[in-house]
């Protein structure tokens, strides 16, 4: 199992958040990409969209299923990883880095505190797999 | 161009790839009549700049192409497939014989009523029979297929709310579906403009009633449910579920996907459903493959009947005559021209009439018995969640343990079955069971066939633990080997294009 970066925060719906200042980069976790299998399409949000914590904002499609991606934090989207349009496999190859989905300007940075730490997430994933 | 059914790369050549410039199937004699057709009379914007790129072939080329394809095909007429009624049951040949009678073949929808009394009688009786089996008051046979019927069901829900409480109808914007639902339910609800809300399954594989109570409110338009559900389990709390939805002012929609388990035994109306959707290819054994045509039916309780599309057939006992009755003023409107896919409806009628009420009951009992037999025999080699009680017409096994120990997926087991002469079961669905293998044997399979299927699946599971690599690359004995689904999905090719780009005609279609 890939290491979960210590500086990220994680949601129970298997998204990660990398915070820098008021901005948060969002993607799905290694566990999520393994569960999905080979990703074949990502329905990306657009820059300027507003997303709300707990609500779906993107769709990841694999050979076996189509899954919503839930916003771990609220805010306005300021950047989108356009590479995913042509290379959705980045999510499988590099879920925590090159497979990032979007970046938001957070409207309520306190939401980050409610997310799990890497250790907490790892423990929750382990219990889910059992 | 190869005249065989094997291209250079081992793939089956397309008609386009068999094309030879100038070759024709039919050579009509030169016409002696002056040509009246003048393309100049069409506006330039509607005219093609180039001829369409159609394959140029002889009649025999085309016959061999399709005969070759049919030999590589697999269907229930060749062997067992555990996809069950949900995909399509075995179609008894008597249905086909009846539908092939010349009197039916030559019907025209514009014929006067007096000349099509027999056809009207079939439609009338089929509606009555389906209403008797579901406990509903009226039904429309008009929808072209299941998806259209599903959309109609949702339009009826909206019409009902608009009629009874126009001030608050717009507020009822949510349709609730269980997390085990068929994907079509949320898709249809979204297509009808509803917001889809998911209700969880509990640890018994049934709708979590507590969660449902939290979800309902003045925003609830209705609930879409199959019973038995996708796990093949009967929703035991269905009466409570109906009460909760009705108390919130919503309606209950029954997806008939799994009616095969309960036909003739229990009626959706008695469970509290308001709208029943029937896909006739499922329980009522009509053809379905190859893109249809299908036939969807929506049956409803009396309060919803005024919203149905028209026309429907009525019987005038005094005159002993059947006639069309137009839809009433509250109808949601027509879904298509004329009266539905009559040839398909006729087959469903033939199926129901050839079995009779007791025969249909026997269908459900045998389908349930066969599923339970397979499930019991498979429990030694595969995990079967929720096996604390009998299943209905289908069950979902899990290859989770195989996956953990070997890295193989349910799909690899499914591919291995192909090499043993069986079609694969549904894999990776429902999503709430990990590494799901959903099996629905139906009532038509013999004990010997069921035993052979279970043996084959046991062999495949054994192979997974002993020679996993053989399954990783399976199938080895099917007309085509392991397909690269990921590549196919990432690089969608939805139509054939010449390679390299041809000069002259192209497949680009009309030029604006």
XYZ file of C-alpha atoms in Angstrom:
642
model
C 0.000 0.000 0.000
C 1.286 3.432 -0.915
C 2.220 5.788 1.859
C -0.343 8.456 2.681
C 1.480 11.822 2.821
C 1.607 13.051 6.405
C 0.931 16.673 5.463
C -2.364 15.830 3.684
C -5.795 15.515 5.282
C -8.311 12.815 4.283
C -12.077 12.414 4.084
C -14.076 9.294 4.824
C -15.187 9.309 1.164
C -11.502 8.778 0.257
C -10.491 12.214 -0.981
C -7.277 13.914 0.077
C -6.620 17.608 0.625
C -3.259 19.364 0.451
C -3.518 22.765 2.071
C -1.252 25.686 1.292
C -2.411 28.960 2.742
C -6.053 29.446 1.839
C -5.817 27.083 -1.112
C -6.516 23.379 -1.080
C -5.567 20.863 -3.731
C -7.958 17.875 -3.930
C -7.629 14.337 -5.263
C -8.709 10.788 -4.489
C -6.643 8.460 -2.346
C -4.579 5.469 -3.329
C -7.117 3.248 -1.588
C -9.925 4.805 -3.686
C -8.099 4.289 -6.974
C -7.380 0.658 -6.082
C -11.024 0.046 -5.278
C -12.133 1.688 -8.538
C -9.660 -0.119 -10.751
C -8.446 1.391 -14.015
C -9.859 4.886 -14.379
C -11.067 5.549 -17.920
C -12.717 8.945 -17.652
C -12.862 11.892 -15.271
C -15.720 14.367 -15.450
C -13.914 17.465 -14.245
C -15.455 20.564 -12.682
C -14.723 24.021 -14.152
C -12.700 26.883 -12.797
C -15.105 29.279 -11.091
C -17.469 26.532 -9.859
C -18.365 26.628 -6.206
C -18.140 23.360 -4.337
C -19.635 22.467 -0.978
C -18.123 20.094 1.560
C -19.897 16.737 1.432
C -21.420 17.345 -2.011
C -20.258 15.641 -5.226
C -18.261 17.868 -7.573
C -16.606 15.464 -10.021
C -17.169 11.969 -11.415
C -14.567 9.256 -11.827
C -15.400 6.437 -14.180
C -13.594 3.105 -14.157
C -14.191 -0.034 -16.175
C -16.479 -1.400 -13.493
C -18.187 1.629 -11.996
C -18.945 5.322 -12.016
C -18.332 7.147 -8.742
C -18.962 10.637 -7.444
C -16.070 12.529 -5.928
C -17.198 14.432 -2.838
C -15.812 17.804 -1.889
C -13.821 17.497 1.353
C -13.898 21.296 1.792
C -15.994 24.176 0.445
C -14.793 26.914 -1.845
C -14.353 28.184 -5.369
C -12.383 26.211 -7.907
C -9.299 28.112 -9.064
C -7.512 25.358 -11.015
C -8.357 22.050 -12.633
C -5.980 19.262 -13.658
C -6.653 19.261 -17.399
C -4.162 16.424 -17.948
C -6.818 14.062 -16.627
C -8.945 14.641 -19.754
C -6.355 12.891 -21.910
C -4.647 10.779 -19.275
C -7.175 9.613 -16.688
C -4.688 6.872 -15.777
C -2.713 9.511 -13.813
C -5.197 8.858 -11.014
C -4.057 5.229 -10.900
C -0.378 5.943 -11.442
C 0.049 8.866 -9.103
C -3.094 9.367 -7.016
C -1.540 11.661 -4.434
C 0.451 13.836 -6.804
C 0.034 14.015 -10.599
C -3.518 12.645 -10.362
C -4.818 15.679 -8.448
C -8.282 16.817 -9.593
C -8.675 20.480 -8.690
C -7.594 23.333 -6.472
C -10.006 25.482 -4.484
C -9.881 28.789 -2.694
C -11.430 27.685 0.586
C -14.420 29.610 1.933
C -14.251 27.904 5.318
C -10.713 26.671 6.089
C -11.927 25.387 9.476
C -13.446 22.446 7.576
C -9.944 21.045 7.176
C -9.789 20.388 10.914
C -12.679 17.959 10.614
C -10.779 15.775 8.156
C -8.626 12.792 9.136
C -4.872 12.813 9.510
C -2.822 10.340 7.472
C -2.590 7.957 10.429
C -6.298 8.156 11.166
C -7.114 7.566 7.507
C -4.766 4.617 7.222
C -6.413 3.061 10.272
C -9.916 3.618 8.867
C -8.967 2.114 5.518
C -7.503 -0.886 7.265
C -10.699 -1.480 9.196
C -12.765 -1.037 6.018
C -10.704 -3.691 4.249
C -11.337 -6.219 7.013
C -9.834 -8.309 -49.433
C -10.124 -11.574 -47.574
C -13.071 -13.753 -48.400
C -12.763 -15.646 -45.121
C -14.042 -14.639 -41.759
C -10.589 -14.084 -40.380
C -8.694 -10.861 -41.001
C -4.907 -10.643 -41.158
C -4.673 -9.660 -37.476
C -7.053 -12.432 -36.388
C -9.939 -9.989 -35.922
C -13.284 -10.458 -37.599
C -13.382 -8.043 -40.556
C -16.106 -5.440 -40.683
C -18.366 -5.049 -43.702
C -16.388 -1.893 -44.484
C -13.160 -3.843 -44.504
C -14.655 -6.436 -46.862
C -15.740 -3.721 -49.289
C -14.505 -3.843 -52.890
C -15.095 -0.735 -55.058
C -17.820 -1.323 -57.601
C -19.095 -4.621 -56.172
C -22.878 -4.835 -55.932
C -25.434 -7.191 -54.399
C -28.197 -6.420 -56.870
C -27.942 -5.020 -60.386
C -31.302 -3.475 -61.296
C -32.083 -3.082 -65.003
C -31.772 0.378 -66.481
C -34.977 2.307 -66.004
C -37.150 3.174 -68.960
C -39.035 5.792 -66.962
C -37.834 9.398 -67.077
C -36.014 10.325 -63.863
C -38.035 12.885 -61.928
C -35.579 13.208 -59.056
C -33.661 16.429 -59.198
C -31.318 17.085 -56.311
C -31.201 20.757 -57.249
C -34.661 21.040 -55.733
C -33.218 20.473 -52.279
C -31.666 23.472 -50.490
C -27.870 23.346 -50.718
C -27.594 23.025 -46.925
C -29.370 19.657 -47.066
C -27.300 18.203 -49.907
C -24.278 15.972 -49.443
C -21.076 17.166 -50.981
C -19.848 13.572 -51.227
C -21.497 10.196 -51.463
C -21.768 8.350 -48.146
C -19.069 5.749 -47.627
C -21.067 2.544 -47.736
C -19.509 -0.897 -48.046
C -19.671 -2.341 -51.563
C -20.411 -6.042 -51.338
C -22.197 -8.933 -53.012
C -25.209 -10.572 -51.411
C -23.113 -13.630 -50.552
C -20.424 -11.488 -48.881
C -23.080 -10.093 -46.579
C -24.687 -13.490 -45.883
C -21.313 -14.976 -44.938
C -20.457 -11.995 -42.783
C -23.590 -12.314 -40.675
C -23.665 -16.111 -40.640
C -20.074 -16.081 -39.413
C -20.948 -13.591 -36.682
C -23.941 -15.650 -35.584
C -21.703 -18.707 -35.186
C -19.455 -16.778 -32.836
C -22.383 -15.536 -30.832
C -23.584 -17.039 -27.579
C -27.186 -17.108 -26.474
C -29.620 -18.983 -24.321
C -30.602 -21.151 -27.304
C -27.007 -22.491 -27.301
C -26.364 -22.905 -23.626
C -26.906 -21.664 -20.116
C -26.354 -18.083 -19.112
C -26.738 -17.025 -15.498
C -27.785 -13.474 -16.383
C -31.342 -14.590 -15.936
C -34.643 -12.874 -16.569
C -33.045 -9.540 -15.836
C -31.356 -9.781 -19.230
C -33.783 -12.028 -21.061
C -35.420 -15.339 -20.324
C -35.600 -18.214 -22.721
C -38.252 -17.354 -25.318
C -40.541 -20.371 -25.883
C -40.876 -21.003 -29.598
C -44.662 -21.108 -29.439
C -44.572 -17.331 -28.859
C -42.623 -16.944 -32.074
C -44.958 -19.238 -33.996
C -47.969 -17.222 -32.903
C -46.337 -13.876 -33.668
C -45.388 -15.150 -37.137
C -48.996 -15.817 -38.198
C -49.629 -13.840 -41.395
C -52.686 -12.108 -39.948
C -50.522 -10.341 -37.411
C -47.687 -9.675 -39.811
C -49.892 -7.724 -42.194
C -51.638 -5.489 -39.692
C -51.545 -1.780 -40.319
C -52.003 0.737 -37.532
C -54.373 2.828 -39.650
C -56.811 -0.049 -40.210
C -60.383 0.626 -39.018
C -61.221 -0.861 -35.613
C -63.716 -3.381 -36.996
C -60.979 -5.012 -39.082
C -58.496 -5.438 -36.206
C -60.736 -6.757 -33.460
C -58.374 -9.667 -32.778
C -55.395 -7.380 -32.269
C -57.394 -5.096 -29.999
C -58.534 -8.119 -28.016
C -54.888 -9.157 -27.483
C -53.968 -5.692 -26.205
C -57.055 -5.550 -23.983
C -56.420 -8.991 -22.509
C -52.727 -8.339 -21.988
C -53.489 -5.151 -20.081
C -56.044 -7.004 -17.950
C -53.632 -9.893 -17.291
C -50.759 -7.609 -16.291
C -53.087 -5.635 -14.026
C -54.278 -8.895 -12.425
C -50.677 -9.993 -11.793
C -49.622 -6.645 -10.299
C -52.880 -5.689 -8.574
C -53.057 -2.451 -10.525
C -56.149 -0.854 -12.084
C -54.987 0.245 -15.526
C -51.889 -0.014 -17.646
C -50.405 1.471 -20.775
C -48.647 -0.857 -23.218
C -47.374 2.060 -25.267
C -43.740 2.608 -24.119
C -41.183 1.412 -26.676
C -39.009 -0.225 -24.041
C -38.173 -0.284 -20.354
C -36.291 3.006 -20.284
C -39.207 4.874 -21.831
C -41.611 3.243 -19.388
C -39.363 4.281 -16.534
C -39.427 7.884 -17.730
C -43.221 7.657 -17.986
C -43.434 6.398 -14.389
C -41.587 9.509 -13.252
C -43.734 11.802 -15.410
C -46.783 10.263 -13.733
C -45.307 10.995 -10.304
C -44.803 14.626 -11.312
C -48.293 14.887 -12.855
C -49.806 13.490 -9.662
C -48.072 16.068 -7.472
C -48.882 18.931 -9.834
C -52.514 17.955 -9.939
C -53.072 17.427 -6.226
C -50.892 20.168 -4.794
C -49.826 22.558 -7.547
C -48.551 25.136 -5.063
C -45.948 22.761 -3.615
C -45.312 20.399 -6.530
C -42.073 22.132 -7.506
C -40.758 21.534 -4.012
C -41.050 17.765 -4.488
C -37.792 17.495 -6.365
C -36.237 14.339 -4.918
C -36.493 10.702 -5.920
C -35.106 8.209 -3.440
C -33.357 5.050 -4.692
C -31.596 2.363 -2.675
C -27.817 1.987 -2.953
C -28.421 -1.452 -4.473
C -30.684 -0.046 -7.224
C -30.302 -0.786 -10.898
C -28.411 2.085 -12.516
C -31.386 2.865 -14.711
C -33.415 4.156 -11.745
C -31.191 7.103 -10.834
C -30.523 7.702 -14.543
C -34.239 7.948 -15.367
C -34.927 10.110 -12.331
C -32.163 12.502 -13.371
C -33.426 12.501 -16.978
C -36.877 13.445 -15.671
C -35.314 16.412 -13.875
C -35.289 14.960 -10.366
C -32.538 15.047 -7.793
C -31.493 11.533 -6.813
C -31.070 10.671 -3.152
C -29.641 7.343 -2.062
C -30.999 5.331 0.835
C -28.549 2.914 2.415
C -28.924 -0.821 2.746
C -28.782 -2.200 6.276
C -26.658 -5.127 7.440
C -29.334 -7.534 6.208
C -29.073 -6.232 2.627
C -32.450 -4.470 2.834
C -33.530 -0.820 2.735
C -32.397 0.858 5.960
C -35.775 2.059 7.266
C -34.191 4.382 9.827
C -32.175 6.099 7.121
C -35.241 6.305 4.881
C -37.135 8.130 7.636
C -34.338 10.704 7.795
C -34.430 11.233 4.037
C -38.147 11.781 3.437
C -39.890 15.126 3.696
C -41.848 17.697 1.707
C -39.092 17.477 -0.935
C -39.800 13.773 -1.578
C -41.520 13.010 -4.881
C -41.224 9.241 -4.638
C -39.198 6.088 -4.076
C -38.090 3.664 -6.773
C -37.667 0.107 -5.560
C -37.322 -3.435 -6.836
C -38.730 -6.197 -4.679
C -37.075 -8.630 -4.345
C -34.103 -6.326 -4.500
C -30.895 -6.613 -6.498
C -29.390 -8.977 -3.935
C -32.315 -11.327 -4.565
C -33.712 -10.576 -1.101
C -37.317 -9.783 -0.355
C -37.764 -6.341 1.189
C -39.503 -7.551 4.341
C -40.229 -4.025 5.579
C -42.023 -3.067 2.406
C -45.264 -2.156 4.179
C -43.414 0.157 6.584
C -41.477 1.628 3.656
C -44.750 2.331 1.834
C -46.209 3.981 4.929
C -43.167 6.230 5.324
C -43.255 7.365 1.691
C -47.021 7.869 1.613
C -47.009 9.748 4.910
C -44.481 12.150 3.379
C -46.799 12.640 0.386
C -44.599 10.659 -2.015
C -45.410 7.802 -4.362
C -43.975 4.293 -4.600
C -42.630 3.117 -7.923
C -42.052 -0.614 -8.476
C -39.264 -1.572 -10.839
C -40.384 -4.874 -12.342
C -36.834 -6.102 -12.938
C -37.274 -8.891 -10.411
C -40.951 -9.721 -10.821
C -39.952 -13.201 -12.000
C -39.416 -14.125 -8.352
C -42.923 -13.263 -7.215
C -45.199 -13.409 -10.245
C -48.483 -15.039 -9.259
C -47.402 -15.189 -5.605
C -47.640 -11.608 -4.356
C -48.770 -8.393 -6.058
C -46.908 -5.056 -5.925
C -50.234 -3.273 -5.276
C -50.634 -5.232 -2.041
C -47.179 -4.102 -0.933
C -48.290 -0.463 -1.287
C -46.861 0.431 -4.679
C -48.648 3.071 -6.785
C -46.861 2.582 -10.098
C -45.547 -0.676 -11.539
C -42.984 -0.838 -14.301
C -42.731 -4.041 -16.339
C -40.079 -4.800 -18.870
C -41.783 -7.544 -20.859
C -38.505 -9.220 -21.866
C -37.835 -10.064 -18.253
C -40.683 -11.975 -16.652
C -42.832 -12.297 -19.766
C -40.227 -13.771 -22.027
C -40.162 -11.504 -25.041
C -37.096 -11.017 -27.246
C -34.731 -8.287 -26.272
C -31.297 -8.782 -27.794
C -29.901 -6.866 -30.712
C -31.356 -3.555 -29.684
C -34.987 -4.503 -29.519
C -37.655 -3.651 -30.176
C -38.615 -3.859 -26.536
C -41.853 -3.295 -24.720
C -42.284 -1.437 -21.462
C -45.513 -1.341 -19.513
C -46.617 1.027 -16.793
C -49.493 -0.115 -14.583
C -51.039 2.160 -11.971
C -53.541 2.380 -9.115
C -56.925 4.084 -9.787
C -55.882 7.591 -8.649
C -53.070 7.645 -11.207
C -55.036 6.196 -14.130
C -56.249 9.585 -15.459
C -52.641 10.598 -16.146
C -51.797 7.616 -18.369
C -51.032 8.122 -22.063
C -53.607 7.073 -24.588
C -55.182 5.546 -26.434
C -56.022 2.345 -24.557
C -58.306 -0.448 -25.671
C -61.755 -0.769 -24.126
C -64.314 -3.528 -24.446
C -67.978 -2.815 -25.114
C -69.766 -5.898 -23.770
C -73.156 -4.875 -25.206
C -71.775 -4.796 -28.739
C -69.063 -7.399 -28.082
C -66.564 -5.000 -29.614
C -63.170 -3.634 -28.771
C -62.369 -0.026 -29.513
C -59.739 2.637 -28.916
C -60.382 5.142 -26.201
C -58.405 8.371 -26.348
C -56.540 9.614 -23.295
C -58.340 11.910 -20.886
C -57.606 15.608 -20.318
C -55.049 14.953 -17.536
C -52.840 12.663 -19.597
C -49.097 13.256 -19.579
C -49.256 12.721 -23.335
C -48.093 10.194 -25.846
C -44.679 8.555 -25.732
C -44.609 7.494 -29.345
C -46.763 7.040 -32.410
C -49.480 4.373 -32.496
C -49.861 1.681 -29.845
C -46.521 0.249 -28.740
C -44.538 -2.628 -30.217
C -47.425 -4.922 -31.010
C -45.342 -7.947 -32.072
C -43.586 -7.948 -28.718
C -46.790 -7.432 -26.749
C -48.307 -10.353 -28.641
C -45.478 -12.652 -27.513
C -46.017 -11.645 -23.880
C -49.725 -12.414 -24.266
C -48.873 -15.813 -25.766
C -46.502 -16.543 -22.884
C -49.053 -15.648 -20.223
C -51.862 -17.556 -21.944
C -49.798 -20.667 -22.608
C -48.765 -20.934 -18.948
C -51.940 -19.733 -17.267
C -52.138 -18.512 -13.685
C -50.882 -21.750 -12.143
C -48.079 -22.012 -14.703
C -46.867 -18.497 -13.895
C -46.868 -19.319 -10.193
C -44.786 -22.385 -11.029
C -42.351 -20.141 -12.941
C -41.716 -18.064 -9.817
C -41.445 -21.092 -7.536
C -39.032 -22.924 -9.827
C -36.913 -19.806 -10.469
C -36.565 -19.317 -6.700
C -35.838 -22.990 -6.102
C -33.142 -23.054 -8.801
C -31.426 -19.976 -7.376
C -31.426 -21.408 -3.870
C -30.094 -24.740 -5.136
C -27.133 -23.082 -6.883
C -26.465 -20.827 -3.929
C -26.402 -23.712 -1.473
C -24.040 -25.739 -3.666
C -21.709 -22.761 -4.225
C -21.295 -21.822 -0.589
C -18.373 -24.237 -0.204
C -16.231 -22.304 -2.667
C -17.532 -18.714 -2.649
C -18.740 -16.376 0.048
C -22.449 -15.585 -0.209
C -23.429 -12.564 1.871
C -26.887 -12.445 3.482
C -27.291 -16.230 3.266
C -29.050 -16.370 6.615
C -32.374 -16.759 4.775
C -33.519 -18.113 1.424
C -32.959 -15.885 -1.571
C -35.537 -15.258 -4.244
C -34.789 -15.667 -7.965
C -31.128 -14.635 -7.804
C -28.226 -14.413 -5.410
C -24.972 -12.491 -5.254
C -21.791 -14.357 -4.407
C -18.569 -12.554 -3.541
C -15.110 -13.418 -4.831
C -13.590 -11.233 -2.114
C -11.585 -14.075 -0.610
C -10.259 -15.110 -4.031
C -9.259 -11.485 -4.641
C -7.457 -11.211 -1.304
C -5.507 -14.389 -1.719
C -4.719 -14.242 -5.446
C -5.284 -10.678 -6.653
C -7.779 -12.003 -9.205
C -11.121 -10.301 -9.610
C -14.662 -11.619 -10.022
C -14.218 -10.748 -13.682
C -11.358 -13.240 -14.038
C -13.571 -16.015 -12.700
C -16.251 -14.922 -15.141
C -13.808 -15.120 -18.047
C -12.773 -18.599 -16.906
C -16.403 -19.723 -17.089
C -16.475 -18.793 -20.793
C -13.830 -21.452 -21.426
C -16.082 -24.016 -19.771
C -19.087 -23.409 -21.973
C -21.029 -21.065 -19.745
C -21.810 -17.411 -20.135
C -20.478 -15.246 -17.338
C -22.754 -14.037 -14.569
C -23.112 -10.302 -13.936
C -19.915 -9.085 -12.294
C -19.096 -6.021 -10.191
C -22.813 -5.385 -9.582
C -24.507 -4.623 -7.267
C -21.844 -2.234 -6.052
C -22.566 -2.911 -2.394
C -21.081 -6.414 -2.645
C -17.326 -6.575 -3.163
C -16.209 -8.638 -6.176
C -19.826 -9.475 -6.908
C -20.949 -12.395 -9.054
C -24.684 -12.168 -9.530
C -26.344 -15.390 -10.659
C -29.904 -15.819 -11.826
C -30.523 -19.273 -13.307
C -34.287 -18.813 -14.052
C -36.884 -21.567 -14.109
C -36.016 -23.130 -17.451
C -32.745 -24.819 -16.470
C -32.632 -28.521 -15.623
C -30.990 -30.023 -12.574
C -28.208 -31.361 -14.825
C -27.490 -27.905 -16.237
C -27.458 -26.309 -12.803
C -25.071 -29.000 -11.534
C -22.787 -28.514 -14.529
C -22.739 -24.751 -13.964
C -21.908 -25.089 -10.288
C -19.175 -27.629 -11.145
C -17.687 -25.217 -13.677
C -17.668 -22.344 -11.198
C -16.070 -24.575 -8.548
C -13.394 -25.595 -11.054
C -12.700 -21.960 -11.859
C -12.356 -21.012 -8.193
C -10.010 -23.983 -7.706
C -8.006 -22.815 -10.709
C -7.763 -19.341 -9.170
C -5.865 -20.788 -6.227
C -3.754 -23.255 -8.211
C -3.064 -21.660 -11.618
C -4.119 -18.019 -11.339
C -2.198 -17.045 -14.469
C -4.457 -19.131 -16.650
C -7.447 -17.106 -15.438
C -5.630 -13.811 -15.785
C -5.507 -14.339 -19.548
C -8.794 -16.250 -19.969
C -10.767 -16.889 -22.082
C -8.585 -19.165 -24.198
C -11.244 -21.120 -26.045
C -13.739 -18.386 -26.909
C -13.893 -16.802 -30.409
C -12.070 -13.764 -29.011
C -9.589 -13.752 -26.151
C -9.187 -11.248 -23.331
C -10.211 -7.825 -24.536
C -8.461 -4.699 -23.325
C -11.433 -2.980 -21.745
C -9.340 -0.177 -20.322
C -7.872 0.737 -23.706
C -11.302 0.493 -25.314
C -12.782 2.833 -22.718
C -9.965 5.328 -22.727
C -9.846 5.547 -26.501
C -13.442 5.321 -27.556
C -13.971 4.465 -31.201
C -17.639 4.766 -31.814
C -17.578 4.445 -35.581
C -15.383 3.039 -38.261
C -13.190 5.438 -40.200
C -11.050 4.542 -43.176
C -7.384 4.087 -42.450
C -5.494 5.835 -43.960
C -7.985 8.631 -44.754
C -9.442 7.825 -48.156
C -9.677 10.317 -50.929
C -13.099 10.711 -52.445
C -15.903 9.381 -50.280
C -15.357 9.539 -46.518
C -17.404 8.460 -43.542
C -17.817 12.053 -42.433
C -21.485 12.093 -43.387
C -23.377 15.055 -44.779
C -21.332 18.185 -45.260
C -23.062 21.309 -44.040
